[in-house]
Amino acid sequence: MVFDSVDDRGHEQVSYFTDPETGLQAIVAIHDTTLGPSLGGTRFYDYDTEDDALEDVLRLSEAMTYKAAAADLPLGGGKAVIMGKPDDLKTEDLLEAYGRAVDRLGGRYITSVDVNTGVEDMETVRRTTDHVVGTSDGLGNPSPITAHGVFNGIRACVEHVYDTDSFDGLEVVVQGLGKVGESLTAELADHGAEVTVSDIDEDHVAAVADEYGVDTVAPDEVYDASCDVFAPCAVGGVINDDTIPQLDCDIVAGAANNVLAERRHAEVLREEGIVYAPDYVINAGGLITVAKEHLGGTREEAFDEAAAIGDRLSEMIDRAERRDTTVLAAAEEYAEERIEDADSTDETAIPAE
Ligand code: NAD
């Protein structure tokens, strides 16, 4: 089962770590290090079975390879899962044992925060390994940088669809006013867009509407709100067979991870004449921030690099048009080309016979 799953996706290495004293059971998957060391967060989750944990870590680490390559970062894709209930299991001893496990990989895998692991946990992990980013002395909260990347990604889509780089009067619906959605709302409003916001937290919606002078829409009416851009910044899976027919927009571009319920929905959106900015391309600002922390650099540089997401997305949109395919397929092709190019110029590679 393990070899089949790994061979299917081309992972370089999958390592299992256990520490009976603390109850640590972790899997680290390194998908591809052609462009650089693999980087990806540690997910602490109570999986039903070991197979579920393996499937998740393989899928997530592969996605990180594409995300880093599509962001032009000198990094590969990796991810880790720690199995078990965080409330029962997460102790400093366990996290230190986990840090020792990460350390044994010698820098081929760099870890960070993910579901159920936070900045404080990474501080503990750092006691036993240097191969960790996202600690409190890093570059700070990545969310405004993620929002800046999304803002510039929207600009690229707007240029393509409306042939203008102006946000003046652009109608944008932002779904989810969390760390990213609120920053994005502020930046859009600041540039003259007509923003409508939505969140399940009614008090927060009212506060944001008041602060930035934007309109609101109820969570269950958000999909059929007429607009130019729908920016999903809440949860995954919101672009699906039920919601696509309701959409009354030209562009879907937001921060939410795994926003398509299924990959085929990229094609459905294209058939509907809606430009879709792939989630992992447009929301790469967070990864860019921790990569800057690892490689050395400033928060300002991270903002600049997040802005460059717009140019890359334009290139992918043009490529999709030339190839008569989805932007998602074009983004994957872009990432694969970067890895192939690096592979063929790798001096350490053994030439084929
Ligand atoms: P967050 O948890 O701070 O905010 C999410 C917001 O969405 C909350 O205000 C919540 O009330 C709201 N929400 C939840 N369900 C909703 C629904 N059905 N309708 C409307 N609102 C709903 O999260 P965040 O950090 O702002 O991230 C938002 C999305 O972007 C997530 O999918 C996240 O994975 C992704 N993302 C975030 C970053 C980052 O830097 N924070 C980076 C990359 C991707």
XYZ file of C-alpha atoms and ligand atoms in Angstrom:
397
model
C 0.000 0.000 0.000
C 2.714 2.481 1.015
C 4.974 1.813 -1.965
C 2.036 1.935 -4.404
C 0.826 5.292 -3.044
C 4.312 6.771 -3.080
C 5.172 5.492 -6.549
C 1.892 6.862 -7.946
C 2.761 10.421 -7.030
C 6.528 10.315 -7.361
C 7.467 11.127 -3.759
C 11.174 11.078 -2.955
C 10.883 9.961 0.646
C 8.262 9.100 3.235
C 9.476 8.728 6.819
C 7.609 7.332 9.812
C 8.639 8.499 13.278
C 7.530 7.160 16.616
C 8.387 8.005 20.201
C 6.553 5.648 22.600
C 7.364 7.781 25.651
C 5.455 10.809 24.376
C 3.024 8.999 22.061
C 4.444 10.679 18.963
C 3.406 9.056 15.707
C 4.332 11.204 12.733
C 4.719 10.820 8.993
C 6.884 13.243 7.014
C 6.482 13.167 3.233
C 9.069 14.780 0.987
C 7.604 15.029 -2.474
C 10.227 16.799 -4.560
C 13.435 18.673 -3.718
C 14.562 19.518 -7.263
C 14.120 23.259 -6.648
C 15.299 23.255 -3.024
C 14.572 21.788 0.407
C 10.975 20.737 0.923
C 8.880 23.087 3.028
C 5.401 22.567 4.409
C 3.499 22.687 7.669
C 2.846 20.066 10.310
C -0.785 19.021 10.613
C -1.823 17.590 14.001
C -4.966 15.585 13.389
C -6.928 12.659 14.736
C -7.162 10.555 11.565
C -9.537 7.581 11.514
C -6.834 5.292 10.131
C -3.107 5.333 9.352
C -3.995 5.039 5.674
C -6.003 8.286 5.916
C -3.005 10.025 7.484
C -0.692 8.704 4.770
C -3.094 9.759 2.013
C -3.375 13.267 3.484
C 0.369 13.801 3.882
C 1.087 12.492 0.377
C -1.575 14.726 -1.178
C -0.579 17.828 0.798
C 3.164 17.447 0.178
C 2.613 17.056 -3.572
C 0.478 20.206 -3.561
C 3.337 22.067 -1.812
C 5.703 21.162 -4.669
C 3.343 22.839 -7.152
C 2.704 25.808 -4.885
C 6.409 26.578 -4.366
C 7.268 26.063 -8.044
C 4.351 28.234 -9.218
C 5.589 30.975 -6.857
C 9.103 30.826 -8.355
C 10.537 29.871 -4.961
C 13.748 27.836 -4.586
C 11.889 25.280 -2.502
C 10.393 21.850 -2.871
C 7.247 20.290 -1.466
C 6.923 18.516 1.860
C 4.416 18.098 4.641
C 4.084 16.299 7.949
C 1.231 14.855 9.942
C 1.191 14.001 13.623
C -1.539 11.476 14.344
C -3.808 11.821 17.362
C -6.028 14.243 19.243
C -4.076 17.457 19.794
C -5.953 18.146 23.080
C -4.888 14.808 24.573
C -1.466 14.370 23.022
C 0.140 17.724 22.338
C 2.837 18.262 24.979
C 6.171 20.032 24.936
C 7.907 16.645 25.239
C 6.090 15.332 22.185
C 6.896 18.448 20.140
C 10.553 18.207 21.161
C 10.584 14.561 20.070
C 8.990 15.654 16.811
C 11.715 18.316 16.379
C 14.366 15.598 16.769
C 12.595 13.608 14.053
C 12.589 16.600 11.699
C 16.252 17.196 12.523
C 17.182 13.673 11.459
C 16.074 14.584 7.926
C 19.065 16.931 7.819
C 17.296 19.949 6.333
C 15.624 18.136 3.431
C 12.329 18.990 5.165
C 11.573 22.347 6.820
C 8.476 22.488 8.952
C 5.986 25.202 9.905
C 2.467 25.739 11.225
C -0.658 24.089 9.826
C -4.007 22.812 11.120
C -3.798 22.467 14.950
C -0.189 23.677 15.196
C 0.696 27.304 15.858
C 3.578 29.689 16.405
C 4.070 28.580 20.041
C 4.347 24.948 18.987
C 7.019 25.841 16.430
C 8.934 27.611 19.216
C 8.999 24.276 21.062
C 9.944 22.327 17.935
C 12.823 24.752 17.439
C 14.446 23.594 20.696
C 15.459 20.395 18.937
C 15.829 21.417 15.277
C 16.813 24.463 13.240
C 14.708 23.296 10.316
C 11.586 25.215 11.281
C 9.986 28.502 10.164
C 6.929 30.429 11.314
C 8.297 31.136 14.794
C 7.665 34.393 16.642
C 11.002 35.908 15.606
C 10.148 35.313 11.938
C 8.678 37.953 9.631
C 5.403 38.314 11.550
C 1.796 37.668 10.566
C 1.746 36.462 6.937
C -1.970 37.200 6.359
C -1.639 40.832 5.128
C 1.038 39.563 2.706
C -1.305 36.802 1.532
C -4.009 39.451 1.033
C -1.596 41.628 -0.963
C -0.882 38.667 -3.242
C -4.602 38.050 -3.717
C -5.140 41.751 -4.454
C -2.486 41.639 -7.183
C -3.887 38.372 -8.509
C -7.288 40.035 -8.834
C -5.586 42.876 -10.712
C -4.167 40.370 -13.227
C -7.633 38.853 -13.792
C -9.210 42.304 -14.151
C -6.595 43.309 -16.734
C -7.380 40.192 -18.710
C -11.167 40.467 -18.558
C -11.746 44.244 -18.622
C -8.466 45.476 -20.124
C -7.817 47.921 -17.272
C -5.653 47.917 -14.173
C -7.964 50.262 -12.315
C -9.985 49.082 -9.339
C -12.228 52.142 -9.522
C -15.830 50.976 -9.318
C -14.848 47.313 -9.574
C -17.523 45.282 -7.774
C -15.965 42.673 -5.515
C -17.714 40.307 -3.099
C -15.408 39.083 -0.320
C -16.588 35.900 1.421
C -14.960 35.488 4.845
C -13.566 38.347 6.891
C -10.808 36.536 8.729
C -7.143 37.422 8.785
C -6.897 37.531 4.984
C -10.411 38.660 3.997
C -10.355 41.757 6.162
C -6.924 42.873 4.894
C -8.075 42.278 1.331
C -11.242 44.309 1.933
C -9.141 47.196 3.250
C -6.790 47.143 0.248
C -9.623 46.892 -2.281
C -11.630 49.710 -0.657
C -8.501 51.819 -0.527
C -8.126 51.448 -4.306
C -11.675 52.502 -5.101
C -13.358 49.110 -5.465
C -17.015 48.737 -4.474
C -16.717 45.950 -1.950
C -19.495 43.797 -0.494
C -18.552 41.586 2.432
C -20.003 38.454 3.994
C -19.187 36.312 7.025
C -21.049 33.969 9.356
C -19.945 36.190 12.239
C -22.595 38.925 12.029
C -20.983 41.236 14.562
C -17.694 41.151 12.717
C -19.420 41.857 9.378
C -21.081 44.916 10.895
C -17.773 46.143 12.355
C -15.898 45.720 9.047
C -18.728 47.370 7.056
C -18.585 50.293 9.435
C -14.804 50.632 9.388
C -14.310 50.482 5.616
C -17.691 51.809 4.443
C -18.533 48.652 2.479
C -21.840 46.839 1.814
C -22.811 43.478 3.267
C -24.567 40.359 2.006
C -25.938 37.424 4.028
C -23.821 34.229 3.903
C -26.573 32.258 2.121
C -27.015 34.956 -0.547
C -23.340 35.450 -1.316
C -23.112 33.242 -4.416
C -25.802 34.940 -6.460
C -24.747 38.468 -5.532
C -24.065 40.229 -8.833
C -20.434 41.404 -9.032
C -17.303 41.490 -11.200
C -15.134 39.455 -8.829
C -16.112 36.819 -6.278
C -13.276 36.488 -3.735
C -13.699 33.369 -1.536
C -11.592 33.873 1.605
C -13.379 31.596 4.074
C -13.317 27.826 3.646
C -12.625 25.214 0.944
C -15.089 23.494 -1.364
C -17.346 26.508 -1.946
C -17.049 26.313 -5.745
C -19.142 23.259 -6.539
C -22.052 21.942 -8.611
C -24.581 23.811 -6.458
C -22.855 27.191 -6.329
C -21.465 27.569 -9.867
C -24.926 27.984 -11.482
C -25.672 30.733 -8.939
C -22.514 32.749 -9.602
C -23.091 36.103 -11.264
C -19.479 37.229 -11.724
C -16.698 37.203 -14.345
C -13.816 36.281 -12.046
C -13.320 33.918 -9.073
C -10.144 34.881 -7.223
C -9.631 34.533 -3.475
C -7.411 33.136 -0.726
C -9.380 30.080 0.369
C -7.454 26.819 0.058
C -8.986 23.936 -1.920
C -11.747 26.250 -3.050
C -12.833 23.923 -5.856
C -14.878 20.987 -4.548
C -13.325 18.946 -7.355
C -10.644 19.638 -9.918
C -13.177 19.398 -12.780
C -14.881 22.556 -11.460
C -12.059 24.589 -13.031
C -13.322 23.398 -16.393
C -16.968 24.064 -15.459
C -16.075 27.651 -14.537
C -14.275 28.067 -17.858
C -17.334 26.801 -19.727
C -19.372 29.423 -17.871
C -16.949 32.110 -19.098
C -15.598 32.754 -15.580
C -11.847 33.289 -15.111
C -10.616 31.274 -12.127
C -7.344 32.171 -10.412
C -5.991 28.878 -8.996
C -6.012 29.014 -5.181
C -2.428 27.869 -4.669
C -1.109 30.462 -7.108
C -3.000 33.465 -5.762
C -2.692 32.625 -2.037
C 1.071 31.928 -2.062
C 1.857 35.060 0.011
C 1.983 33.021 3.227
C 4.466 30.576 1.753
C 6.471 33.469 0.298
C 6.677 34.967 3.814
C 8.036 31.832 5.502
C 10.358 31.198 2.548
C 11.766 34.713 3.043
C 12.239 33.926 6.702
C 14.146 30.759 5.824
C 16.235 32.223 3.000
C 16.822 35.568 4.720
C 14.986 38.741 3.824
C 12.647 41.409 5.077
C 8.891 41.737 5.416
C 8.953 44.492 2.762
C 10.638 42.102 0.332
C 7.951 39.517 1.076
C 5.272 42.109 0.201
C 7.068 42.861 -3.097
C 7.319 39.183 -3.961
C 3.643 38.669 -3.166
C 2.829 41.515 -5.567
C 4.662 39.594 -8.299
C 1.956 36.910 -8.041
C -0.014 39.213 -10.378
C 2.546 38.994 -13.201
C 2.893 35.244 -12.863
C -0.861 34.799 -12.920
C -1.093 36.964 -16.078
C 1.434 34.672 -17.737
C -0.618 31.625 -16.709
C -3.870 33.179 -17.969
C -2.231 33.951 -21.337
C -0.812 30.448 -21.497
C -4.255 28.966 -20.767
C -5.759 31.003 -23.586
C -3.067 29.952 -26.056
C -3.473 26.302 -25.101
C -7.285 26.510 -24.942
C -7.251 25.101 -21.433
C -7.971 26.139 -17.847
C -5.716 28.479 -15.877
C -5.365 25.622 -13.386
C -3.872 23.353 -16.066
C -1.632 26.210 -17.242
C -0.408 26.788 -13.675
C 0.466 23.113 -13.284
C 2.320 23.188 -16.587
C 4.213 26.316 -15.463
C 5.255 24.601 -12.205
C 6.256 21.350 -13.942
C 8.387 23.267 -16.474
C 10.268 25.014 -13.667
C 11.048 21.673 -12.045
C 12.047 20.059 -15.355
C 14.296 23.022 -16.241
C 16.025 22.863 -12.852
C 16.377 19.101 -13.175
C 18.028 19.304 -16.598
C 20.511 21.952 -15.415
C 21.338 20.093 -12.195
C 25.084 19.424 -12.459
C 24.835 16.640 -9.926
C 22.302 14.770 -12.020
C 23.595 11.569 -13.552
C 23.201 11.862 -17.337
C 20.901 9.305 -18.940
C 22.684 6.620 -20.937
P -9.577 32.822 9.292
O -9.905 31.592 10.050
O -8.876 33.943 9.975
O -10.920 33.445 8.653
C -11.920 32.722 8.046
C -13.193 33.562 8.122
O -14.199 32.924 7.333
C -13.744 33.715 9.542
O -14.038 35.078 9.800
C -15.033 32.852 9.517
O -16.043 33.377 10.372
C -15.418 32.978 8.061
N -16.282 31.914 7.560
C -16.235 30.599 7.819
N -17.192 29.951 7.142
C -17.860 30.878 6.427
C -18.927 30.841 5.512
N -19.540 29.690 5.208
N -19.353 32.007 4.951
C -18.739 33.167 5.266
N -17.724 33.264 6.115
C -17.277 32.139 6.694
O -8.754 32.327 8.016
P -7.717 33.166 7.123
O -6.354 32.998 7.686
O -8.266 34.510 6.834
O -7.727 32.277 5.796
C -8.844 32.274 4.925
C -8.632 31.208 3.856
O -7.418 31.475 3.158
C -8.485 29.785 4.400
O -9.026 28.882 3.470
C -6.980 29.606 4.480
O -6.614 28.243 4.379
C -6.533 30.372 3.247
N -5.151 30.857 3.322
C -4.764 31.698 4.331
C -3.450 32.154 4.359
C -2.985 33.103 5.429
O -1.897 33.693 5.280
N -3.737 33.325 6.484
C -2.520 31.743 3.383
C -2.954 30.890 2.360
C -4.274 30.447 2.349
